[in-house]
Amino acid sequence: MTQQIPQQTQSPAQSPDLPAPVSASGGQPFVHDAVLVLSAPSFVASRPDGDLAAPVDGFYHGDRRFLRSLHITVDGGRPASTNSVLQSADRATFDAVLRGTAQQTADPAVTLLRERAVAPGQFTETLSLTNHGSLHARLTVTVTAESDFAAMDAVKSGATTDPCEPRGEDDRLTWSAHDARMTLTARTDDTAARTGVSVLGPRGAFTFEVCLAPGESWTCALEGRAATDTPTPFGPAAHQDRPWAELRLDSADGDFTRLVGRAEQDLTRLLLCDPEAPGDMFTGAGAPWYLTLFGRDSLWTARMLLPLGTKLAAGTLRTLARRQGRNVVPSTEEQPGKILHEVRAETQEIDDGTRLPAQYYGTIDATPLWICLLHDAWRWGMPSTEVAALLPHLEAALNWLVEYGDPDGDGLLEYIDSTGTGLANQGWKDSGDSVRFRDGSLATAPIALCEVQAYAYEAAVAGAELLDAFDRPGADRYRAWATRLQEAFRRTFWVSDEHGPYVAIALDADKQPVDAVTSGMGHLLGTGLLNPEEEATLAERLLSPALADAFGLRTYATSNGGYNPLGYHIGSVWPHDTAIAVQGLARAGFPDHARRLAENLIAAGPAFDSRLPELFAGTARSASARPAPYPASCRPQAWAAASSVALLQALLGLQANAPEGALTIRPVASRLLPLTVSGLSVAGHELTVSVAADGTVSTRTSAPVEVTA
């Protein structure tokens, strides 16, 4: 993810009775209090009262904002907001009362209900005024709107954008600019209401004169539509073709049940499809900032959702394989076999000097993660014909590890921004200040990240297993390469402090360990890179208060210089990062550690209405009853949502090896029990798992696997 923070790295790199127009003061807009309703590639972000009024608010399609403001006033004043409810990922309602209107007592008499729904390329909003009192009400309802067609990078940087002047006719307002058009239509069945359309500078307005007898209601339907001559890079996925069955969880922990339910809804509406093969679906990374294909994010999301089936993994793998690097292109950092970082509609120009091409390959970890996903999907039962079709791409990706990922031949994967305008850091912690020494000073590239070595080791071993299984040559080469990487890692990454040994976050340009204590250690567990004694050492360090006394795992320990609980990668908690550590702890044989960390993250759910954000503050649980939001965080975010399924898999001890007909379930004793979950899938067959309070397991599946519990 590209975050708008100061870059401190070696590489350079956003009429009087009408409401005031939206303005931006500069800097990335805050979004933590926005109500976001989506159906990819479209979404609406608004205030809790339903108005589109803040710098981030608007109706977006693709990477463009088609409507930037929408206000409802009654008799020149704003209704008093009383409630907002996210009914589902694509629907929300907003309740308000009209103070002093048709009242006989202090009790409000007239209410306004706004019901919003989003579909790809459009949104609808139904306004309902109801007179609950005993007096007649005469009201003037005004709907005002503006459009600016701002590009997402401009919105994200906080840039001020000029509005477009609309054209008004009959019941419609229309805005046009370049290749884009926005229409807003207002319809009401009440012929007694007089409708007027007016244009005042950049604002368009609808006006209705409404008379309500006691007990009467009046409704108006607003319909917004976006149109563009330039198609978005990826299209909407057909909801009926969702690549997993409905997931149902009944757990003793209600917070966790709600977390999983909300996540499944959000993930469904984050789905996009590849226009080159519309049946291939993947998840956009998150809204508002990243609703497109991201190699790393989409791969991790698909990997975490493998217990729901392999269709999403297959679609993600194929979508990325079609765009796998074929040539050496320095301007985009493309290399043969490399998996890309992100795809946008157009080049992003960011105000810190960063310039990212529309198809950008500046990532060190997407390629090994692609290999790991292919291997894991095969083990979960991805059809062998589909796996076989991807083997040429596997061979190209494995070759990239050896020939391009390690340019200096020291046995480790490393990166440096070769363009001078790309991402300075190219792992998942890709902000400019994320790779630091314990004293807080910044590391200098080339950088070799600890977690990337684990991904690469796991990928080389897993890729070799696939080559052997499908009678392809080359497996011995990659196993030998993995052994050399393991030896180099053991020689160079281990450091010590007053609490004992641990793994540094990275090596710098001088091959010196960058010795900050970070969550990156959690990504090493269960990958095979470490021996059991090393895993035990890291398991204890991960659960130390400096990293884990928050509502999840901090990215950066409180003992490090420069720690900031609201630092993007230097003290915050990322749900997916915590979930990866939970899975690693469970795989490495530390179930109690996994449970404790998982329960910390689950406890964060209620603070965010069960919709976990991209990240949140790393405040200690002892200091606050609920975690503080990171103000610019995406919510929903695909891998944050998928983290709940990753926790479920880890706490069930669920592992599949469909090629050998095996399924293992070893639940961790936790407050989730008893639980029953249906909608899981292995080898294309539905799987239901029940775990009693005493840990007794029962399953129901027609899959050709032997269940070991």
XYZ file of C-alpha atoms in Angstrom:
709
model
C 0.000 0.000 0.000
C 1.187 3.502 -0.751
C 0.781 5.663 2.325
C 0.921 9.453 2.363
C 3.581 10.135 4.988
C 6.855 12.042 4.842
C 9.428 10.010 2.956
C 12.678 9.822 4.904
C 14.470 7.258 2.829
C 17.142 6.974 0.227
C 14.562 7.105 -2.587
C 12.551 10.260 -3.626
C 9.510 9.506 -4.306
C -1.220 14.053 -3.132
C -26.218 30.722 -2.184
C -26.336 31.456 1.566
C -29.088 28.916 2.392
C -27.205 26.086 0.709
C -24.572 23.953 2.524
C -20.954 25.019 2.181
C -18.985 23.271 -0.575
C -16.521 20.539 0.182
C -12.990 21.819 0.669
C -9.725 20.135 1.422
C -7.006 21.504 3.659
C -4.254 19.261 2.325
C -3.022 15.906 3.565
C -4.690 12.537 3.337
C -8.364 12.803 4.376
C -9.548 10.959 7.447
C -12.041 8.187 6.819
C -12.462 6.436 10.183
C -15.904 7.974 10.804
C -17.203 7.487 7.254
C -20.047 5.098 6.482
C -18.850 3.135 3.474
C -21.287 1.144 1.335
C -19.828 -0.738 -1.602
C -20.216 -3.089 -4.497
C -16.878 -3.193 -6.316
C -15.770 -1.332 -8.324
C -18.157 1.299 -6.861
C -18.799 2.697 -3.399
C -20.325 5.596 -1.500
C -18.551 7.147 1.492
C -20.585 9.521 3.638
C -20.998 11.079 7.056
C -22.950 9.149 9.728
C -25.968 11.367 8.943
C -25.896 10.225 5.300
C -24.628 13.469 3.742
C -21.612 13.487 1.450
C -19.777 16.355 3.082
C -16.180 15.517 4.092
C -13.110 15.604 1.808
C -13.134 11.816 1.398
C -16.871 11.514 0.829
C -18.446 10.789 -2.516
C -19.802 8.292 -4.973
C -16.845 6.546 -6.626
C -16.575 4.242 -9.572
C -13.209 2.753 -10.391
C -10.546 5.200 -9.289
C -12.669 8.292 -9.876
C -15.123 10.286 -7.765
C -18.291 10.995 -9.724
C -20.275 12.798 -7.002
C -18.462 14.699 -4.280
C -21.294 16.186 -2.216
C -24.912 15.398 -1.472
C -26.918 17.288 1.148
C -30.513 17.019 2.348
C -32.083 20.075 4.014
C -35.646 20.620 5.192
C -36.890 24.206 5.474
C -33.294 25.333 5.068
C -31.984 23.335 8.039
C -30.306 19.985 8.484
C -32.298 17.151 10.029
C -30.918 15.950 13.355
C -29.197 12.602 12.836
C -30.179 9.913 15.347
C -28.869 6.647 13.925
C -26.971 5.006 11.079
C -26.910 1.278 10.423
C -24.772 -0.667 7.979
C -27.400 -3.229 7.003
C -24.983 -5.116 4.762
C -21.873 -4.341 2.765
C -23.930 -2.703 0.014
C -26.798 -1.153 2.023
C -27.090 1.381 4.843
C -29.870 3.349 6.513
C -29.772 6.750 8.180
C -32.399 8.014 10.636
C -33.062 11.644 11.524
C -35.742 13.816 13.113
C -36.962 17.311 12.235
C -36.769 19.355 15.415
C -39.700 21.688 16.044
C -41.664 20.615 12.983
C -45.386 19.930 13.549
C -44.694 19.296 17.225
C -47.123 19.748 20.098
C -44.761 18.440 22.773
C -41.027 17.980 23.133
C -41.336 14.680 21.269
C -40.189 14.780 17.620
C -43.083 14.348 15.227
C -41.544 14.174 11.739
C -38.759 11.742 10.822
C -36.501 11.304 7.812
C -35.258 7.877 6.757
C -32.568 7.546 4.104
C -32.077 4.073 2.604
C -28.941 3.762 0.456
C -27.882 0.875 -1.784
C -24.876 0.583 -4.089
C -24.447 -1.546 -7.198
C -21.625 -1.433 -9.757
C -21.758 1.951 -11.440
C -24.781 3.251 -9.560
C -26.364 4.009 -6.228
C -29.953 4.561 -5.123
C -31.172 6.468 -2.119
C -34.793 6.550 -0.975
C -35.853 9.487 1.199
C -38.911 8.902 3.386
C -40.495 11.697 5.431
C -43.155 10.541 7.891
C -45.446 12.645 10.053
C -46.011 10.748 13.300
C -47.727 13.684 15.027
C -51.281 15.057 15.066
C -50.605 18.340 13.231
C -50.268 18.982 9.510
C -46.738 19.638 8.276
C -45.728 21.826 5.308
C -42.099 21.311 4.341
C -39.587 22.423 1.722
C -37.147 19.625 0.981
C -33.952 20.497 -0.917
C -31.402 18.045 -2.310
C -28.117 19.651 -3.416
C -25.226 17.902 -5.139
C -21.815 18.563 -6.721
C -19.406 16.601 -8.893
C -15.675 17.034 -9.502
C -14.581 13.796 -11.244
C -11.472 13.786 -9.035
C -8.948 10.999 -9.510
C -8.360 8.822 -6.467
C -4.737 9.905 -6.051
C -5.889 13.543 -5.877
C -8.506 12.721 -3.244
C -6.021 10.677 -1.250
C -3.470 13.470 -1.228
C -6.046 15.986 -0.002
C -5.779 18.127 -3.131
C -8.459 20.725 -3.787
C -10.355 19.878 -6.962
C -12.541 22.165 -9.046
C -16.200 21.225 -9.329
C -18.013 20.849 -12.636
C -21.148 22.810 -13.469
C -24.194 20.594 -13.966
C -27.007 20.795 -16.474
C -30.539 20.619 -15.054
C -33.600 19.322 -16.869
C -36.920 17.876 -15.698
C -36.045 15.509 -12.865
C -32.351 15.118 -13.659
C -28.973 16.733 -13.053
C -26.105 15.838 -15.387
C -22.382 16.551 -15.054
C -19.872 15.899 -17.849
C -16.100 16.154 -18.012
C -13.761 14.634 -20.590
C -14.829 10.992 -20.943
C -16.998 10.808 -17.802
C -20.654 11.551 -17.065
C -22.662 11.584 -13.847
C -26.449 11.709 -13.671
C -28.574 12.182 -10.578
C -32.291 11.622 -11.011
C -35.006 12.432 -8.449
C -38.403 10.800 -8.711
C -41.474 11.004 -6.504
C -44.962 9.571 -6.957
C -46.525 12.473 -5.077
C -48.032 14.686 -7.791
C -48.973 17.288 -5.186
C -45.289 17.957 -4.514
C -43.836 20.639 -6.788
C -40.441 19.637 -8.128
C -37.935 22.219 -9.208
C -34.462 21.711 -10.676
C -32.000 24.559 -10.299
C -28.333 25.197 -10.979
C -26.331 27.714 -8.989
C -22.723 27.712 -10.106
C -21.264 24.241 -9.519
C -24.256 23.112 -7.472
C -27.383 21.463 -8.684
C -30.507 21.239 -6.557
C -33.914 19.579 -6.467
C -36.677 21.286 -4.459
C -39.894 19.676 -3.258
C -42.866 21.271 -1.509
C -44.312 18.571 0.715
C -47.573 18.557 2.698
C -48.024 15.768 5.233
C -51.231 15.110 7.101
C -50.948 13.219 10.391
C -49.818 9.650 9.697
C -48.787 10.366 6.090
C -45.424 9.664 4.449
C -43.689 11.099 1.388
C -40.924 9.370 -0.535
C -38.394 10.415 -3.124
C -36.060 8.090 -4.988
C -32.626 9.406 -5.925
C -30.673 7.439 -8.506
C -27.043 8.171 -9.327
C -25.296 6.667 -12.338
C -21.675 6.849 -13.446
C -20.655 6.432 -17.049
C -17.246 6.600 -18.676
C -15.834 5.984 -22.121
C -12.739 4.467 -20.513
C -13.566 1.157 -18.834
C -12.232 0.393 -15.387
C -9.328 -2.101 -15.339
C -11.515 -4.732 -13.691
C -15.224 -5.336 -13.789
C -17.792 -6.282 -11.173
C -18.144 -9.912 -10.228
C -21.587 -11.422 -10.643
C -22.883 -11.856 -7.106
C -24.583 -15.131 -7.969
C -21.156 -16.495 -8.960
C -19.566 -15.909 -5.563
C -16.572 -18.282 -5.362
C -17.548 -19.791 -2.020
C -20.654 -21.128 -0.327
C -22.389 -19.095 2.357
C -20.284 -19.251 5.505
C -22.251 -19.824 8.700
C -20.682 -19.787 12.141
C -22.363 -20.402 15.470
C -19.829 -19.802 18.232
C -19.925 -19.333 21.982
C -18.120 -16.048 21.350
C -20.695 -13.680 19.854
C -18.048 -11.108 18.955
C -16.271 -13.650 16.789
C -19.503 -14.827 15.174
C -20.334 -11.263 14.181
C -16.775 -10.663 12.975
C -16.939 -13.628 10.603
C -20.420 -12.717 9.372
C -19.506 -9.128 8.554
C -16.255 -10.234 6.908
C -18.037 -12.653 4.593
C -20.438 -9.904 3.486
C -17.651 -7.409 2.854
C -15.490 -9.884 0.962
C -18.402 -10.689 -1.340
C -18.769 -7.013 -2.280
C -15.002 -6.554 -2.718
C -14.945 -9.147 -5.505
C -13.810 -8.078 -8.962
C -13.324 -10.052 -12.164
C -10.692 -10.121 -14.881
C -12.105 -8.691 -18.142
C -9.870 -11.136 -20.021
C -11.669 -14.033 -18.290
C -14.783 -12.805 -16.432
C -15.138 -16.089 -14.586
C -11.866 -15.431 -12.744
C -12.539 -13.478 -9.569
C -10.283 -11.902 -6.975
C -10.730 -9.380 -4.181
C -9.926 -5.729 -4.532
C -7.621 -4.754 -1.694
C -9.895 -2.290 0.094
C -11.936 0.886 0.043
C -11.653 3.757 -0.333
C -8.010 3.842 -1.414
C -7.210 0.430 -2.902
C -10.264 -0.995 -4.683
C -8.273 -2.766 -7.381
C -5.911 -5.701 -7.924
C -2.935 -5.741 -5.551
C -0.640 -8.735 -5.957
C 0.304 -9.122 -2.313
C -3.110 -8.270 -0.814
C -5.168 -10.334 -3.223
C -2.845 -13.317 -2.753
C -2.926 -13.181 1.047
C -6.702 -12.797 1.013
C -7.165 -15.808 -1.243
C -4.736 -17.824 0.877
C -6.587 -17.010 4.092
C -9.894 -17.985 2.466
C -8.762 -21.412 1.202
C -10.933 -23.188 3.826
C -13.910 -21.777 1.879
C -12.778 -23.401 -1.368
C -10.194 -22.940 -4.119
C -12.183 -20.946 -6.703
C -11.039 -17.562 -5.407
C -7.442 -18.768 -5.255
C -7.662 -20.088 -8.813
C -9.114 -16.816 -10.113
C -6.497 -14.775 -8.286
C -3.634 -16.952 -9.514
C -4.780 -16.829 -13.138
C -5.500 -13.078 -13.102
C -1.982 -12.402 -11.854
C -0.419 -14.997 -14.152
C -1.850 -13.227 -17.211
C 0.053 -10.127 -16.090
C 3.222 -11.917 -14.966
C 6.380 -10.117 -16.027
C 7.847 -11.123 -19.372
C 10.529 -8.510 -20.009
C 12.940 -6.274 -18.151
C 11.254 -2.874 -18.050
C 13.068 -0.545 -15.624
C 10.339 2.130 -15.615
C 7.734 -0.271 -14.189
C 10.200 -2.652 -12.461
C 8.840 -5.525 -14.530
C 11.098 -8.589 -14.763
C 10.528 -12.025 -16.328
C 8.493 -14.200 -13.965
C 7.710 -11.394 -11.510
C 4.201 -10.948 -10.094
C 3.001 -7.364 -10.122
C 2.267 -5.010 -7.236
C -0.873 -3.224 -8.435
C -2.994 -2.257 -11.427
C -4.705 1.128 -11.733
C -6.693 2.897 -14.425
C -3.911 5.429 -14.866
C -0.520 6.458 -13.502
C -0.605 7.727 -9.927
C 1.104 11.028 -9.230
C 1.615 11.386 -5.481
C 2.552 14.691 -3.878
C 5.734 13.350 -2.245
C 7.260 12.789 -5.696
C 6.262 9.142 -6.006
C 5.017 8.176 -9.449
C 3.525 4.712 -9.894
C 2.755 3.443 -13.399
C -0.723 2.060 -14.016
C 0.723 -1.475 -14.022
C 3.502 -1.482 -11.443
C 5.778 -4.339 -10.414
C 7.575 -2.776 -7.432
C 7.101 -5.588 -4.922
C 9.555 -8.111 -3.495
C 7.054 -10.536 -1.995
C 4.180 -11.033 -4.460
C 6.123 -13.600 -6.520
C 6.932 -16.041 -3.679
C 3.417 -15.535 -2.284
C 1.954 -16.498 -5.683
C 3.922 -19.752 -5.536
C 2.811 -20.431 -1.956
C -0.837 -19.861 -2.869
C -0.639 -22.246 -5.828
C 0.847 -24.928 -3.597
C -1.658 -24.399 -0.768
C -4.592 -24.342 -3.200
C -3.396 -27.669 -4.612
C -3.351 -29.117 -1.111
C -6.891 -27.834 -0.494
C -8.082 -29.622 -3.617
C -7.707 -27.246 -6.568
C -8.320 -29.508 -9.592
C -5.084 -30.937 -10.956
C -5.908 -29.728 -14.483
C -6.096 -26.144 -13.204
C -2.829 -26.520 -11.302
C -1.127 -28.053 -14.344
C -2.199 -25.134 -16.540
C -0.300 -22.781 -14.236
C 2.939 -24.750 -14.069
C 4.705 -22.676 -16.768
C 3.959 -19.609 -14.661
C 5.239 -21.456 -11.589
C 8.517 -22.221 -13.356
C 8.873 -18.582 -14.398
C 8.192 -17.411 -10.833
C 10.708 -19.865 -9.358
C 13.286 -18.713 -11.859
C 12.633 -15.096 -10.833
C 13.504 -15.988 -7.221
C 16.915 -17.247 -8.249
C 17.795 -14.975 -11.170
C 16.260 -11.619 -10.220
C 15.141 -11.667 -6.573
C 18.754 -12.040 -5.387
C 20.698 -9.681 -7.655
C 23.944 -9.725 -5.620
C 24.019 -13.510 -5.142
C 24.195 -13.509 -1.338
C 21.398 -16.080 -1.127
C 18.739 -13.616 0.120
C 15.927 -11.705 -1.615
C 16.331 -7.933 -1.531
C 14.919 -4.817 -3.168
C 15.792 -1.266 -4.090
C 13.687 1.232 -5.987
C 15.538 1.408 -9.294
C 13.361 4.170 -10.772
C 13.869 6.922 -8.206
C 10.114 7.582 -8.231
C 8.725 4.236 -7.061
C 8.132 2.739 -3.646
C 11.163 3.065 -1.400
C 10.073 -0.013 0.569
C 8.656 -2.945 -1.367
C 7.506 -5.409 1.270
C 4.077 -5.215 2.847
C 5.338 -2.499 5.204
C 5.867 -0.190 2.266
C 5.744 3.241 3.891
C 8.960 5.203 3.683
C 9.775 5.021 7.415
C 8.927 1.379 8.117
C 12.380 -0.259 8.124
C 14.293 0.994 11.170
C 16.985 0.128 13.666
C 16.144 -0.176 17.361
C 17.229 3.425 17.925
C 14.676 4.589 15.352
C 17.134 5.445 12.583
C 16.200 4.454 9.044
C 17.809 1.648 7.070
C 19.334 2.232 3.651
C 18.480 0.103 0.607
C 19.038 -2.464 -0.776
C 16.876 -4.058 1.918
C 16.438 -7.785 2.638
C 13.319 -8.254 4.796
C 13.087 -11.124 7.255
C 9.573 -12.214 6.266
C 10.429 -12.201 2.573
C 13.161 -14.770 3.215
C 10.535 -16.988 4.856
C 8.167 -16.591 1.918
C 10.993 -17.357 -0.505
C 12.136 -20.442 1.398
C 8.589 -21.761 1.645
C 7.968 -20.977 -2.021
C 11.100 -22.769 -3.228
C 10.287 -25.901 -1.219
C 6.605 -25.803 -2.156
C 7.411 -25.143 -5.801
C 9.786 -28.084 -5.840
C 7.052 -30.310 -4.408
C 4.698 -29.230 -7.196
C 7.331 -29.872 -9.873
C 7.866 -33.383 -8.529
C 4.126 -34.065 -8.238
C 3.563 -33.098 -11.874
C 6.746 -34.719 -13.230
C 8.443 -31.457 -14.141
C 12.210 -30.988 -13.935
C 14.082 -28.582 -11.697
C 12.959 -29.492 -8.181
C 16.472 -30.243 -6.921
C 17.702 -26.824 -8.041
C 15.118 -25.013 -5.917
C 15.528 -27.233 -2.873
C 19.262 -26.577 -2.959
C 18.618 -22.854 -3.360
C 16.242 -22.929 -0.372
C 18.914 -24.623 1.747
C 21.436 -21.916 0.872
C 18.900 -19.230 1.758
C 18.202 -20.912 5.102
C 21.901 -21.036 5.910
C 22.425 -17.393 4.927
C 19.445 -16.344 7.030
C 20.691 -18.169 10.098
C 24.107 -16.520 9.770
C 22.912 -12.976 9.319
C 19.474 -12.222 10.777
C 19.754 -13.314 14.406
C 20.523 -10.586 16.956
C 20.184 -10.244 20.737
C 19.113 -7.710 23.311
C 18.612 -7.775 27.086
C 15.711 -10.213 26.638
C 17.644 -12.676 24.504
C 17.885 -13.596 20.804
C 15.380 -12.599 18.119
C 15.264 -11.945 14.371
C 16.012 -8.494 12.947
C 13.462 -6.905 10.651
C 15.949 -6.760 7.755
C 19.485 -6.445 6.499
C 20.536 -3.067 5.122
C 22.786 -2.049 2.233
C 25.876 -2.977 4.277
C 24.417 -6.402 5.142
C 24.036 -5.284 8.747
C 21.014 -6.477 10.748
C 18.378 -3.770 11.117
C 17.692 -4.688 14.709
C 14.222 -3.305 15.484
C 11.867 -5.730 17.245
C 8.872 -6.140 14.924
C 5.903 -8.288 13.975
C 7.839 -9.566 10.970
C 8.984 -12.476 13.133
C 5.434 -13.813 13.125
C 5.617 -14.424 9.381
C 8.544 -16.837 9.815
C 6.724 -19.396 11.942
C 5.468 -22.533 10.279
C 7.240 -21.823 6.992
C 10.051 -24.337 7.506
C 12.748 -21.669 7.566
C 13.399 -22.092 11.307
C 14.147 -25.115 13.468
C 11.909 -25.924 16.484
C 14.189 -24.209 18.997
C 14.261 -21.035 16.925
C 10.489 -21.075 16.572
C 10.085 -21.442 20.331
C 12.334 -18.430 20.879
C 10.300 -16.279 18.506
C 6.974 -17.490 19.895
C 7.932 -16.156 23.315
C 9.169 -12.856 21.906
C 6.003 -12.327 19.862
C 3.834 -12.636 22.977
C 5.965 -10.207 24.988
C 4.159 -7.057 26.200
C 6.198 -4.799 23.917
C 4.564 -6.438 20.891
C 1.389 -8.116 22.093
C -0.304 -6.294 24.958
C -2.465 -4.378 22.451
C -5.620 -5.508 20.619
C -3.438 -7.657 18.398
C 0.218 -7.715 17.406
C 2.019 -4.399 17.047
C 4.031 -3.908 13.891
C 6.830 -2.314 15.930
C 7.649 -2.903 19.583
C 7.170 -0.186 22.194
C 10.830 -0.651 23.162
C 12.065 0.600 19.780
C 13.082 4.181 19.169
C 10.491 6.012 17.088
C 7.595 3.846 18.297
C 4.234 5.469 17.585
C 0.944 3.675 18.319
C -0.530 5.522 15.333
C 2.472 4.996 13.066
C 1.372 3.302 9.843
C 3.969 0.528 10.222
C 5.786 1.618 13.380
C 3.449 0.715 16.223
C -0.034 0.170 14.844
C -1.875 -3.174 14.714
C -2.793 -4.692 11.335
C -5.388 -7.502 11.617
C -3.930 -9.513 8.747
C -0.445 -9.281 10.260
C -1.780 -10.565 13.577
C -3.685 -13.366 11.838
C -0.559 -14.486 9.966
C 1.264 -14.717 13.297
C -1.655 -16.660 14.810
C -1.553 -19.126 11.933
C 2.224 -19.425 12.212
C 2.059 -20.059 15.954
C -0.577 -22.749 15.462
C 1.390 -24.434 12.647
C 4.597 -24.317 14.698
C 2.955 -26.073 17.662
C 2.160 -23.169 20.015
C -1.630 -23.322 20.310
C -1.874 -21.374 23.562
C 0.189 -18.526 22.125
C -2.049 -18.564 19.049
C -5.204 -18.459 21.179
C -4.024 -15.533 23.292
C -3.092 -13.441 20.275
C -6.305 -14.340 18.436
C -8.470 -13.380 21.408
C -6.781 -9.982 21.573
C -7.705 -9.303 17.950
C -11.263 -10.607 18.342
C -11.702 -8.193 21.249
C -11.099 -5.290 18.830
C -14.159 -6.183 16.736
C -16.862 -4.324 18.703
C -14.934 -1.031 18.449
C -15.356 -1.181 14.670
C -18.907 -2.596 14.455
C -17.357 -5.989 13.585
C -15.795 -4.532 10.401
C -12.072 -4.720 11.119
C -10.145 -1.887 9.453
C -6.886 -2.023 7.550
C -5.089 -1.041 10.780
C -5.721 0.613 14.127
C -3.752 2.098 16.995
C -1.381 -0.119 18.952
C -2.642 1.161 22.309
C -2.253 -1.254 25.210
C -5.440 -3.034 26.293
C -4.707 -1.975 29.875
C -4.793 1.682 28.808
C -8.075 1.671 26.908
C -11.218 -0.431 26.756
C -11.291 -0.135 22.967
C -8.644 0.499 20.318
C -8.470 3.902 18.661
C -8.916 4.004 14.892
C -6.166 4.943 12.493
C -7.927 7.900 10.868
C -7.028 7.165 7.225
C -7.517 3.398 7.379
C -9.479 1.509 4.738
C -12.620 -0.161 6.056
C -13.447 -2.651 4.641
C -10.049 -4.057 3.717
C -9.887 -7.485 2.111
C -7.094 -9.068 4.125
C -8.406 -7.543 7.362
C -11.773 -9.163 6.653
C -10.139 -12.452 5.641
C -8.165 -12.480 8.894
C -11.265 -13.692 10.737
C -11.319 -16.831 8.565
C -7.571 -17.243 9.142
C -8.189 -17.105 12.903
C -10.953 -19.683 12.543
C -8.669 -22.022 10.600
C -5.862 -21.635 13.127
C -8.088 -22.168 16.168
C -9.665 -25.212 14.549
C -6.217 -26.575 13.704
C -7.562 -27.164 10.209
C -5.065 -28.429 7.616
C -5.772 -30.132 4.294
C -3.737 -32.395 2.040
C -6.278 -33.348 -0.603
C -3.743 -34.984 -2.960
C -3.048 -37.529 -0.204
C -6.675 -37.665 0.974
C -6.040 -36.187 4.425
C -7.756 -33.547 6.537
C -6.573 -32.680 10.046
C -8.638 -30.890 12.690
C -7.008 -30.176 16.052
C -8.995 -27.415 17.776
C -7.386 -25.120 20.304
C -9.185 -24.864 23.620
C -10.651 -21.365 23.601
C -13.681 -19.306 24.523
C -15.005 -19.842 20.985
C -16.170 -23.329 21.967
C -18.617 -24.817 21.393
C -18.884 -23.882 17.745
C -20.335 -25.139 14.484
C -19.240 -23.824 11.104
C -20.704 -24.720 7.710
C -19.788 -23.473 4.259
C -16.213 -24.735 4.468
C -14.901 -26.694 1.498
C -12.187 -29.242 0.775
C -11.498 -30.811 -2.630
C -14.652 -29.169 -3.968
C -16.937 -30.717 -1.329
C -18.725 -28.840 1.425
C -17.428 -29.364 4.937
C -19.210 -28.761 8.249
C -17.251 -28.878 11.493
C -18.631 -28.923 15.030
C -16.482 -28.734 18.149
C -18.046 -29.348 21.550
C -17.050 -27.454 24.671
C -14.760 -30.325 25.650
C -12.996 -30.241 22.262
C -14.755 -33.248 20.743
C -14.868 -32.887 16.959
C -17.558 -34.032 14.542
C -17.548 -33.421 10.798
C -19.827 -33.815 7.818
C -18.418 -33.969 4.288
C -18.507 -36.083 1.135
C -14.935 -35.148 0.275
C -12.572 -38.061 -0.471
C -10.454 -37.378 2.612
C -9.778 -39.144 5.868
C -10.418 -36.807 8.777
C -7.999 -36.932 11.692
C -9.172 -35.132 14.814
